[in-house]
PDB file of C-alpha atoms in Angstrom:
ATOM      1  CA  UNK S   1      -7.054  -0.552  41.760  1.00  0.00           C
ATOM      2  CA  UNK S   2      -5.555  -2.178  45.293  1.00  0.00           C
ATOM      3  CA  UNK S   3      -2.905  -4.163  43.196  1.00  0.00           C
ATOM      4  CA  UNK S   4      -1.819  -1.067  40.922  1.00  0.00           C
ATOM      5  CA  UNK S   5      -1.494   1.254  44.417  1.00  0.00           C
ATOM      6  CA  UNK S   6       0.058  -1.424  46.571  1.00  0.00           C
ATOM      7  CA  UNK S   7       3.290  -0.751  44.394  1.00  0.00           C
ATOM      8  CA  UNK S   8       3.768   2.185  46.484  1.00  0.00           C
ATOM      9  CA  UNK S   9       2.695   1.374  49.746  1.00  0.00           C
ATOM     10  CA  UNK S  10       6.242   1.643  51.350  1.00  0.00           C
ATOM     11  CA  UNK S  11       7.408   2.043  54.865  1.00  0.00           C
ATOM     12  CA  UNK S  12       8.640   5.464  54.446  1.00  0.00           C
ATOM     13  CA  UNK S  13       6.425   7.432  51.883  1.00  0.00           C
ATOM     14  CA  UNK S  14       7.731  10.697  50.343  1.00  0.00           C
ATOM     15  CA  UNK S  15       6.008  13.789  49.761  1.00  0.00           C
ATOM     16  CA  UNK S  16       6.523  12.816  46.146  1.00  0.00           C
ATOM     17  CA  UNK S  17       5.049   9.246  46.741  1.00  0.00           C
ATOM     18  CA  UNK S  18       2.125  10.890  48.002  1.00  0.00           C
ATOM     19  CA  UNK S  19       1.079  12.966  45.448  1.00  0.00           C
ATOM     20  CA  UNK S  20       1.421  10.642  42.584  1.00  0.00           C
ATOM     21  CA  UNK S  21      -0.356   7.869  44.137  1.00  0.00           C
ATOM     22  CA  UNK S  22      -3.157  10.495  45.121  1.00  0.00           C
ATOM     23  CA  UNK S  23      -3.417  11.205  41.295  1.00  0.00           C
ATOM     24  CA  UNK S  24      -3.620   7.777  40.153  1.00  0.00           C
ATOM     25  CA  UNK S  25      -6.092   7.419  42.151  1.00  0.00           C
ATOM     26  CA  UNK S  26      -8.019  10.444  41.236  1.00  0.00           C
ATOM     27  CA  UNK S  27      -7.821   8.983  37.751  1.00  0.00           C
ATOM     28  CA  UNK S  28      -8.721   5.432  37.909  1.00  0.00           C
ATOM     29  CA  UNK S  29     -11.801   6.870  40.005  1.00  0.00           C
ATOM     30  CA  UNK S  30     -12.927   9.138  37.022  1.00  0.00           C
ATOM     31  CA  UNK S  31     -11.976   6.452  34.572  1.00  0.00           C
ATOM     32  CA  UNK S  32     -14.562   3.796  36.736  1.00  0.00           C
ATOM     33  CA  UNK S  33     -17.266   6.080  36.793  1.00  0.00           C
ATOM     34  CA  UNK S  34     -16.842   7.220  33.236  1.00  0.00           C
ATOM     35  CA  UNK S  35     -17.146   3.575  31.471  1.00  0.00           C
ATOM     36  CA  UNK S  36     -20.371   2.600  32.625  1.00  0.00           C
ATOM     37  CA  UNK S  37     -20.835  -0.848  30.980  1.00  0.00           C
ATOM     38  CA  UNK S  38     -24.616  -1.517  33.084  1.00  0.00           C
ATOM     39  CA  UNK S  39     -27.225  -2.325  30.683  1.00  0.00           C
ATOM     40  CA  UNK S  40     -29.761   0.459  29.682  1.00  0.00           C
ATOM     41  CA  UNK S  41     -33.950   0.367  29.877  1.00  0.00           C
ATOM     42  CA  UNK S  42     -35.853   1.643  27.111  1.00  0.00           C
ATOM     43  CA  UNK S  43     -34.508   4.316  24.397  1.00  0.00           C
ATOM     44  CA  UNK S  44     -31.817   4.970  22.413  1.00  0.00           C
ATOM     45  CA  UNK S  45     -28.291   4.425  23.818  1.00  0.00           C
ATOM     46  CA  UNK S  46     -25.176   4.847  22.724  1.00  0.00           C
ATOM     47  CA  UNK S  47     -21.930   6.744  22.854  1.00  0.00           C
ATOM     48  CA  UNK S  48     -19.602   8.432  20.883  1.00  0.00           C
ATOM     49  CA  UNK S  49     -16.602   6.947  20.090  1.00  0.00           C
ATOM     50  CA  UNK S  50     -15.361   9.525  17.834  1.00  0.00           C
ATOM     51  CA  UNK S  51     -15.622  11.537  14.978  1.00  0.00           C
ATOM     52  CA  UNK S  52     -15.305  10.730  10.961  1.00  0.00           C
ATOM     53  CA  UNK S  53     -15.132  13.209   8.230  1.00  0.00           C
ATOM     54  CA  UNK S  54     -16.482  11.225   4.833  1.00  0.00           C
ATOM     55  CA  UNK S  55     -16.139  12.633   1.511  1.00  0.00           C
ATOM     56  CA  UNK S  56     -18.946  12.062  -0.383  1.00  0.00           C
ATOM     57  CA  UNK S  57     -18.801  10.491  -3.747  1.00  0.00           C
ATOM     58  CA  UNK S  58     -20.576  10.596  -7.149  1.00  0.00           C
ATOM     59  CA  UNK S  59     -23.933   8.715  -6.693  1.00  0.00           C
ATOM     60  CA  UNK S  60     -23.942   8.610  -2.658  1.00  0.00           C
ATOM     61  CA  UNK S  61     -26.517   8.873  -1.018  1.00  0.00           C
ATOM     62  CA  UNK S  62     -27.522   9.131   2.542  1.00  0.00           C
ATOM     63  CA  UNK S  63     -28.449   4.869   2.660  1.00  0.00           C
ATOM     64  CA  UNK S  64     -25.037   4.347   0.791  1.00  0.00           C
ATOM     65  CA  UNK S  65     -23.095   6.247   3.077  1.00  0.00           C
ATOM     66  CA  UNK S  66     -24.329   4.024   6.055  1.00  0.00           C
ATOM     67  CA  UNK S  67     -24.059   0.925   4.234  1.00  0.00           C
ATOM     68  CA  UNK S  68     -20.533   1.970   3.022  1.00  0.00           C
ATOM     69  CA  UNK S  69     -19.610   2.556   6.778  1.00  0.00           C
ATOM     70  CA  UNK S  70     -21.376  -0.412   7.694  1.00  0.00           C
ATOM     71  CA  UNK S  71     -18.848  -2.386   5.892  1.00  0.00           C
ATOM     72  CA  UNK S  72     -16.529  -0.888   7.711  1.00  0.00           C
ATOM     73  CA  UNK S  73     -17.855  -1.789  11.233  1.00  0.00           C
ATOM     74  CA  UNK S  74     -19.651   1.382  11.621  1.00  0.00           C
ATOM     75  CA  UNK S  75     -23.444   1.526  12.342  1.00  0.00           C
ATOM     76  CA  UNK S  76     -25.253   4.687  12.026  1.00  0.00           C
ATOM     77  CA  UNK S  77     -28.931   5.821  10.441  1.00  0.00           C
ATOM     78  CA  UNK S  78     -29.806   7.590   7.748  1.00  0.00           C
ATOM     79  CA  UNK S  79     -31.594   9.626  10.045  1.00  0.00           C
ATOM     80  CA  UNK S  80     -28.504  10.194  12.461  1.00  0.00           C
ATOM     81  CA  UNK S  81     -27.183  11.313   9.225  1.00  0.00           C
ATOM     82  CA  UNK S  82     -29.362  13.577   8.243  1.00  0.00           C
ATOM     83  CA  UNK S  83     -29.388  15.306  11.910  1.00  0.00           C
ATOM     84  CA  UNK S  84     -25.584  15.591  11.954  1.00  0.00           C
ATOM     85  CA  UNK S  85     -25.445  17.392   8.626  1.00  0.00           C
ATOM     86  CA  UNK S  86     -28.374  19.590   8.866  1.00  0.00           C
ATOM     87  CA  UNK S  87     -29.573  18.405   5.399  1.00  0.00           C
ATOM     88  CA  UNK S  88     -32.655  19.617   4.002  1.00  0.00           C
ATOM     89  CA  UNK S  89     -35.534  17.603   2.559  1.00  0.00           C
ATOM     90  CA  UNK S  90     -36.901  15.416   0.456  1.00  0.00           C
ATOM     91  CA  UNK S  91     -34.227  14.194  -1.325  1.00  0.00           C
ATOM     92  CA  UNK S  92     -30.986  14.977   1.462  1.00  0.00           C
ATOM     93  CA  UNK S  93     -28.651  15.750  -1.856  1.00  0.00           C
ATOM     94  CA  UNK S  94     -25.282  15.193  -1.052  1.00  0.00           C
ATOM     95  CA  UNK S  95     -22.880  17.333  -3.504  1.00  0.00           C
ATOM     96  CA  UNK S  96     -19.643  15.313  -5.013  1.00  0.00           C
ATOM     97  CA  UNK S  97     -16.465  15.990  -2.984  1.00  0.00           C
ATOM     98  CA  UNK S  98     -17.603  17.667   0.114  1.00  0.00           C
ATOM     99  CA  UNK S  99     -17.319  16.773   3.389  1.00  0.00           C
ATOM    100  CA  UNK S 100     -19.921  14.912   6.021  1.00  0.00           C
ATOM    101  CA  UNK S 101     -19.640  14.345   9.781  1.00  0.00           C
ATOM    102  CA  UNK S 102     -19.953  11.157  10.894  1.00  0.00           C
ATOM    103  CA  UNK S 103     -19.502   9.448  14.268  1.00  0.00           C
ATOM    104  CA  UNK S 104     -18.049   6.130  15.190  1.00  0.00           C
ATOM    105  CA  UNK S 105     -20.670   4.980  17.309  1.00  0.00           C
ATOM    106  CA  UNK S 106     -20.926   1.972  20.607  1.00  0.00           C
ATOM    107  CA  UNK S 107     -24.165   0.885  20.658  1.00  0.00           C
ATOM    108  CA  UNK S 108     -24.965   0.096  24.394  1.00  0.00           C
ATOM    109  CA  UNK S 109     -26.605  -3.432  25.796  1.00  0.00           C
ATOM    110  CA  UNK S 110     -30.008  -3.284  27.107  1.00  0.00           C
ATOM    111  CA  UNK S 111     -31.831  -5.138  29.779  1.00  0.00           C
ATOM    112  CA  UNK S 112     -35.863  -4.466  28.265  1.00  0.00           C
ATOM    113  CA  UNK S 113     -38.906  -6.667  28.222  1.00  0.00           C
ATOM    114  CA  UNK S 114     -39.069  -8.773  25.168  1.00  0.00           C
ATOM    115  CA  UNK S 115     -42.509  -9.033  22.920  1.00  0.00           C
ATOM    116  CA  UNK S 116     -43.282 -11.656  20.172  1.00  0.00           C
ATOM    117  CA  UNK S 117     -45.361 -10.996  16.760  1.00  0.00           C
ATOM    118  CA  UNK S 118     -46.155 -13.269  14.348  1.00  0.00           C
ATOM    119  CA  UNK S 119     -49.540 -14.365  12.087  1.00  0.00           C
ATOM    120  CA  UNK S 120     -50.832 -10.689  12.361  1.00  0.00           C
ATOM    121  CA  UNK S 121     -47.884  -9.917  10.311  1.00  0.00           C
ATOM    122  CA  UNK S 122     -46.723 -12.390   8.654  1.00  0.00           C
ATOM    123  CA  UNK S 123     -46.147 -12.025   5.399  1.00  0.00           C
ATOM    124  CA  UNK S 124     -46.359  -8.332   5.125  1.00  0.00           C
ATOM    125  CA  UNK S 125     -43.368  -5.996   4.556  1.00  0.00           C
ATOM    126  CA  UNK S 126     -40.803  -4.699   7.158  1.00  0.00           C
ATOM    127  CA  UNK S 127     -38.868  -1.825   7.911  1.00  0.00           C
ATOM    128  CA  UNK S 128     -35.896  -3.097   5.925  1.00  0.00           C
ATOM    129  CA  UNK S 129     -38.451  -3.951   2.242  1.00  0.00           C
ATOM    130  CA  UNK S 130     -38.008  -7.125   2.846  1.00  0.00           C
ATOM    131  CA  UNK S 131     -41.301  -9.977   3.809  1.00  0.00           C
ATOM    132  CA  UNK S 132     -41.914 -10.545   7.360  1.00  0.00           C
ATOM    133  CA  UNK S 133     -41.711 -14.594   8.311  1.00  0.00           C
ATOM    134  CA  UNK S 134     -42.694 -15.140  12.000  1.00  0.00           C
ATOM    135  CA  UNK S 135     -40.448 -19.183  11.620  1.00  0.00           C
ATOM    136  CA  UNK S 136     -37.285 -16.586  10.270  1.00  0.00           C
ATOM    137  CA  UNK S 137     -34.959 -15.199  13.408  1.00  0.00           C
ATOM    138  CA  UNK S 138     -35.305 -12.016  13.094  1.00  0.00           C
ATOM    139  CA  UNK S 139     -36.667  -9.096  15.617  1.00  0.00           C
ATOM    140  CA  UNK S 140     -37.869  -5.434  15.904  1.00  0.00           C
ATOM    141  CA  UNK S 141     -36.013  -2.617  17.521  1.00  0.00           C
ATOM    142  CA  UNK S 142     -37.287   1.084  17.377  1.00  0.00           C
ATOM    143  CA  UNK S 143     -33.485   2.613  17.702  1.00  0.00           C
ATOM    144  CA  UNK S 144     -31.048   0.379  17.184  1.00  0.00           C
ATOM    145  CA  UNK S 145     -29.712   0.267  13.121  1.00  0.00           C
ATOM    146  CA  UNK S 146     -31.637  -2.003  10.803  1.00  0.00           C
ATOM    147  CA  UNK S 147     -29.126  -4.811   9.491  1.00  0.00           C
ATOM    148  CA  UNK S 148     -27.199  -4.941  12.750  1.00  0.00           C
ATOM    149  CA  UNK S 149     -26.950  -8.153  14.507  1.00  0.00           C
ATOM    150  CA  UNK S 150     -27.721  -8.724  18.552  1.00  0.00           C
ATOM    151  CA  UNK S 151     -27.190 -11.252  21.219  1.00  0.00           C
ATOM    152  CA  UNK S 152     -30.365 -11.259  22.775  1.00  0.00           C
ATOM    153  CA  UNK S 153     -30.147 -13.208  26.506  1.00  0.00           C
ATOM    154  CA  UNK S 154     -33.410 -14.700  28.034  1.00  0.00           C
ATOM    155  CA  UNK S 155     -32.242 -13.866  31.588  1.00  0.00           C
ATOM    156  CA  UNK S 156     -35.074 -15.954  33.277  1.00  0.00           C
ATOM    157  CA  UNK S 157     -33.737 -19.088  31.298  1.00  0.00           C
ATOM    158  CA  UNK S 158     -30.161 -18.342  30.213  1.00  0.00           C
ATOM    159  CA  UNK S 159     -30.408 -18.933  26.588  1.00  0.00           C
ATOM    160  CA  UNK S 160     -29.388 -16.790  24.150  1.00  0.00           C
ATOM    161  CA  UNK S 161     -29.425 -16.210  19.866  1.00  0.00           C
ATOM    162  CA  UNK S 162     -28.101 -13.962  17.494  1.00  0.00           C
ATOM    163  CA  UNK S 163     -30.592 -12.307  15.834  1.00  0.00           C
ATOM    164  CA  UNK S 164     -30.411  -9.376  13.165  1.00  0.00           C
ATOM    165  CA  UNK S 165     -32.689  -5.857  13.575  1.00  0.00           C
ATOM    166  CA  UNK S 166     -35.084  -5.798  10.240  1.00  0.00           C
ATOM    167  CA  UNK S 167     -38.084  -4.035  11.280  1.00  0.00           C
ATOM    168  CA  UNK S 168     -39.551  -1.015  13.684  1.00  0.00           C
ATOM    169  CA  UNK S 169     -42.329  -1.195  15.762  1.00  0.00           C
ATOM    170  CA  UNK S 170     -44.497   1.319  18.601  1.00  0.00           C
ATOM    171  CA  UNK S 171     -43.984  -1.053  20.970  1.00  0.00           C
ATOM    172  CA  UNK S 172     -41.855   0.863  23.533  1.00  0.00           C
ATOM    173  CA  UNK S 173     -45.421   2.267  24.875  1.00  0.00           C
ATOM    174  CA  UNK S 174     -46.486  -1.133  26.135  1.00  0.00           C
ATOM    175  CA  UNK S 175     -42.981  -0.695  28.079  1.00  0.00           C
ATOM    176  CA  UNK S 176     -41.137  -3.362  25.329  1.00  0.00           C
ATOM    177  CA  UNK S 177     -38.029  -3.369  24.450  1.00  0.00           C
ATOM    178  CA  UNK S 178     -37.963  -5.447  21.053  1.00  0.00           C
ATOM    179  CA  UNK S 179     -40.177  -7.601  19.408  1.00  0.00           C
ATOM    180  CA  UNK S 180     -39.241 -10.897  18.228  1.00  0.00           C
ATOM    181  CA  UNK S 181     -40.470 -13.209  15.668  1.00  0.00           C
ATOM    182  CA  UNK S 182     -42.398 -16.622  16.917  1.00  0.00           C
ATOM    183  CA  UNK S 183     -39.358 -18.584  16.180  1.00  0.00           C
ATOM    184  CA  UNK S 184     -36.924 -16.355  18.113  1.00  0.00           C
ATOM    185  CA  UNK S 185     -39.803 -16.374  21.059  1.00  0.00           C
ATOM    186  CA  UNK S 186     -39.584 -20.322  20.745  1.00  0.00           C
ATOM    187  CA  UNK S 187     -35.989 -20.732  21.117  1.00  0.00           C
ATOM    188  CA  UNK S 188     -35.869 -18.095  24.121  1.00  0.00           C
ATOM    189  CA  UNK S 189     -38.699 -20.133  25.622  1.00  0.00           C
ATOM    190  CA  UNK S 190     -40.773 -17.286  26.164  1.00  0.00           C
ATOM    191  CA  UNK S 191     -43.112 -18.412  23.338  1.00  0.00           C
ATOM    192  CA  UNK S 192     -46.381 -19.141  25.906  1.00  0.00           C
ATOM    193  CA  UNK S 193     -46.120 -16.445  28.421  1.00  0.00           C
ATOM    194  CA  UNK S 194     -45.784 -13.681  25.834  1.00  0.00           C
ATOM    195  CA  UNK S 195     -42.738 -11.838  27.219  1.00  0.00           C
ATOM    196  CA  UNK S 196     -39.984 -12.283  29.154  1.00  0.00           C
ATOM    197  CA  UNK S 197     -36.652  -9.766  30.374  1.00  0.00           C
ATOM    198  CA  UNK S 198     -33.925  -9.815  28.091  1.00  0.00           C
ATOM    199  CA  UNK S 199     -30.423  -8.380  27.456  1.00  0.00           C
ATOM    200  CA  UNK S 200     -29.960  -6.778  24.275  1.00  0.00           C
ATOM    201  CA  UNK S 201     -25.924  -6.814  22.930  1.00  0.00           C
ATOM    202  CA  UNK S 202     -25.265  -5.453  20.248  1.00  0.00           C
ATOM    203  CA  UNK S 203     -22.958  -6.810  17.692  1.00  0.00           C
ATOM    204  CA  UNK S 204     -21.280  -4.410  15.486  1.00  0.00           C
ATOM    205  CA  UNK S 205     -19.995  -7.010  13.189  1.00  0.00           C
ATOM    206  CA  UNK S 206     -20.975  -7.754   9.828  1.00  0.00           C
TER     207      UNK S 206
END
């Protein structure tokens, strides 16, 4: 902000002068403290980047809608779906031709506690129907959109893997984050002490 305002720090300053570099300022400062790019604790973050209207087509629904936007770079729920759209149970029809609203959503980074699980569950199903492997890369997130890919940062050690979200968990009431499988714990090197402090990016790429 010094560089852009030291283009009008002149000798003689005009009324004029004044006032315009008192409103730049005013709006860098409200620009600063609106992006607030610190990592969040536990819950569900994000903001919204803006609103889509989607018409729905023959055969959609509400897991084909968010897989069709997924393709598209944009990661929402079924659930968020659902919410936005007031649609009604058990089945969430969604009539030919009319219109949903959707929002383009940034997921926000997270600086949590990381967990590991592994032979208690290997083998059995996860949130996204597919079998749980505890030597696969792959981790647990209670909010953040099954499918989606994260950088996940030991910040004791430095190292850091891409990992995709396939399963839930209740973990957030032992104060955790995520939940990794034993490989991802291994390459983190948090593997022995159970847990270590991460930061969770999300990547909204495919």
């Amino acid at each position: 902000m010094s560089s852009l305002l030291s283009m009008f720090s002149v000798q003689e300053k005009t009324p004029a002068v004044d006032d315009l570099v008192r409103e730049i300022t005013n709006v860098i400062s409200a620009v600063e403290i609106e992006q607030d790019y610190s990592p969040k604790g536990l819950g569900e973050h994000y903001k919204i980047k803006g609103e889509i209207s989607y018409a729905v087509r023959e055969g959609d629904n509400i897991y084909a809608v968010a897989a069709t936007l997924r393709r598209a770079g944009v990661w929402v729920k079924p659930k968020q779906i659902i919410e936005w759209n007031n649609l009604t149970p058990p089945h969430y029809y969604l009539k030919p031709d009319t219109a949903l609203t959707l929002y383009d959503l940034v997921w926000e980074p997270q600086l949590v506690v990381a967990s590991w699980y592994g032979p208690g569950f290997h083998g059995k199903l996860m949130a996204n129907a597919k079998i749980f492997d505890q030597n696969d890369i792959v981790a647990a997130h209670m909010y953040l959109p099954l499918g989606m890919k994260v950088r996940v940062t030991n910040v004791e050690n430095g190292i850091s893997i891409e990992v995709p979200i396939t399963d839930r968990g209740n973990f957030e009431k032992y104060e955790r984050g995520i939940d990794l499988s034993k490989q991802a714990a291994k390459v983190l090197g948090y593997h022995n002490s159970g847990t270590a402090k991460v930061l969770i990016e999300p990547l909204p790429s495919l």
